Amino acid sequence: MNIQRHPLRATAPGTRREVTSLHFGVRGSGPKAVLQASLHADEIPPMLVAQHLRRALEELEGAGRIRGEIVLVPSANPIGLGQRVLEQPVGRFDLASGENFNRHYPDLLERVAARLDQPPMLDTRGNIAAIRALMRDECAALPVLTQLQSLRQILLSLAVDADTVLDLHSDNEAILHLYTTPTLWPAVEPLARALRCPLALLADGSGDDPFDEACSLIWPRLAARLAQRSGKDPDPILSMACVAATVELRGESDVSHELARTDAGALVRYLTLRGHVAAVADVVDPPFTPMALARPLSGSIPVAAPIGGVLVYLRELGSHVAAGEPFAEVVDPITGETVAVASPVDGLFFARDARRFVAAGARIAKISGVEATRSGKLMSA
Ligand SMILES: [Zn+2]
């Protein structure tokens, strides 16, 4: 294992923060996978999964089973980890700018496309390698003034040339679920099965450029540009050169060695299926659990509290709820008024707020329906 440290641009003289990445295998000798934990720094389960994964990858490296390079960023956000307000951690938003740490990743499309001044003349594999070199160049040339921009540049630089990118998060209280694009879903579906993940939310761009989309969506867009120039159909292999997903490892309090060990094992099985780890007989087949529900992210409906008060859930996470069915209540502790919260759709109740006293209008739950009913920006703030 090779440990690399990447200093962030300092906010003030005399201060220093850095991102640490762990590198297994040999760079450039085969495919590349990147897994990063807790870009939202208050989402703890991924950091423990990363520790179990680190030990597993060390063993695999010792056994000579890493193909190419696997990069693990075990704690991706030193800015967020250092933020506290009134003793409460603040890891989702950058306090200096108010920006969400997993939004606004730079889009390299125009920069890279501008340097592809003619259709590449190589085969697909050669084109992918040439485009990755351009991406690395353009990432290194991104303007960086703030520490947050510096963090984004470092994380994107580590992952932009990877074949597989898994960004590990957790929700507030939730069942396991993941986000990817409809095109990539067939390549991500074995991950859902290995993790026993019951829900995948699919979108061709969720609206605010999260990390996984910055790594993956540039490829189909570049393939479409090149196809336009050549008059041919987009190259499907080029379109899927980076398979990326955001994995929500349940809720923020679901931290246990048992869960983390199981999740790390599932990630290794997926890395094996993707060709990043040489297979041996006992790890070739993931446990084939029932297929995850693959639903449009635009059908995932956030539900707001109708009044402020004490929040009481009537249904458990993972329940299927009918449109109009009350799944929670908010109780006004002064008047005693109780207002039912009904599901807006037939769907899977998959995520909810961990607080039990809520403000009027606060988002308290997400229910995944089948119909694509929303448009515009699809992710929460
Ligand atoms: Zn997150």
PDB file of C-alpha atoms in Angstrom, residues 39 62 99-101 147 165 179 208 221 229 241 277 324 365 368:
ATOM      1  CA  LEU A  39     -17.523  13.280   1.360  1.00  0.00           C
ATOM      2  CA  GLY A  62      -0.263  -9.300  -0.395  1.00  0.00           C
ATOM      3  CA  GLU A  99     -22.215  25.046  -0.477  1.00  0.00           C
ATOM      4  CA  ASN A 100     -23.014  21.354  -0.241  1.00  0.00           C
ATOM      5  CA  PHE A 101     -19.764  19.367  -0.333  1.00  0.00           C
ATOM      6  CA  GLN A 147     -10.012  25.580   0.024  1.00  0.00           C
ATOM      7  CA  VAL A 165     -15.883   5.076  -8.925  1.00  0.00           C
ATOM      8  CA  TYR A 179     -27.756   6.469  -7.220  1.00  0.00           C
ATOM      9  CA  ASP A 208     -26.223  19.919  -9.301  1.00  0.00           C
ATOM     10  CA  ARG A 221     -21.490  13.351 -23.558  1.00  0.00           C
ATOM     11  CA  ARG A 229     -18.535  14.688 -35.815  1.00  0.00           C
ATOM     12  CA  ALA A 241     -15.760   4.184 -19.705  1.00  0.00           C
ATOM     13  CA  VAL A 277      -9.429  -7.998  -8.170  1.00  0.00           C
ATOM     14  CA  GLY A 324     -52.782   8.949   0.557  1.00  0.00           C
ATOM     15  CA  ALA A 365     -39.066  11.675   4.406  1.00  0.00           C
ATOM     16  CA  SER A 368     -39.724   6.287  -4.086  1.00  0.00           C
TER      17      SER A 368
END
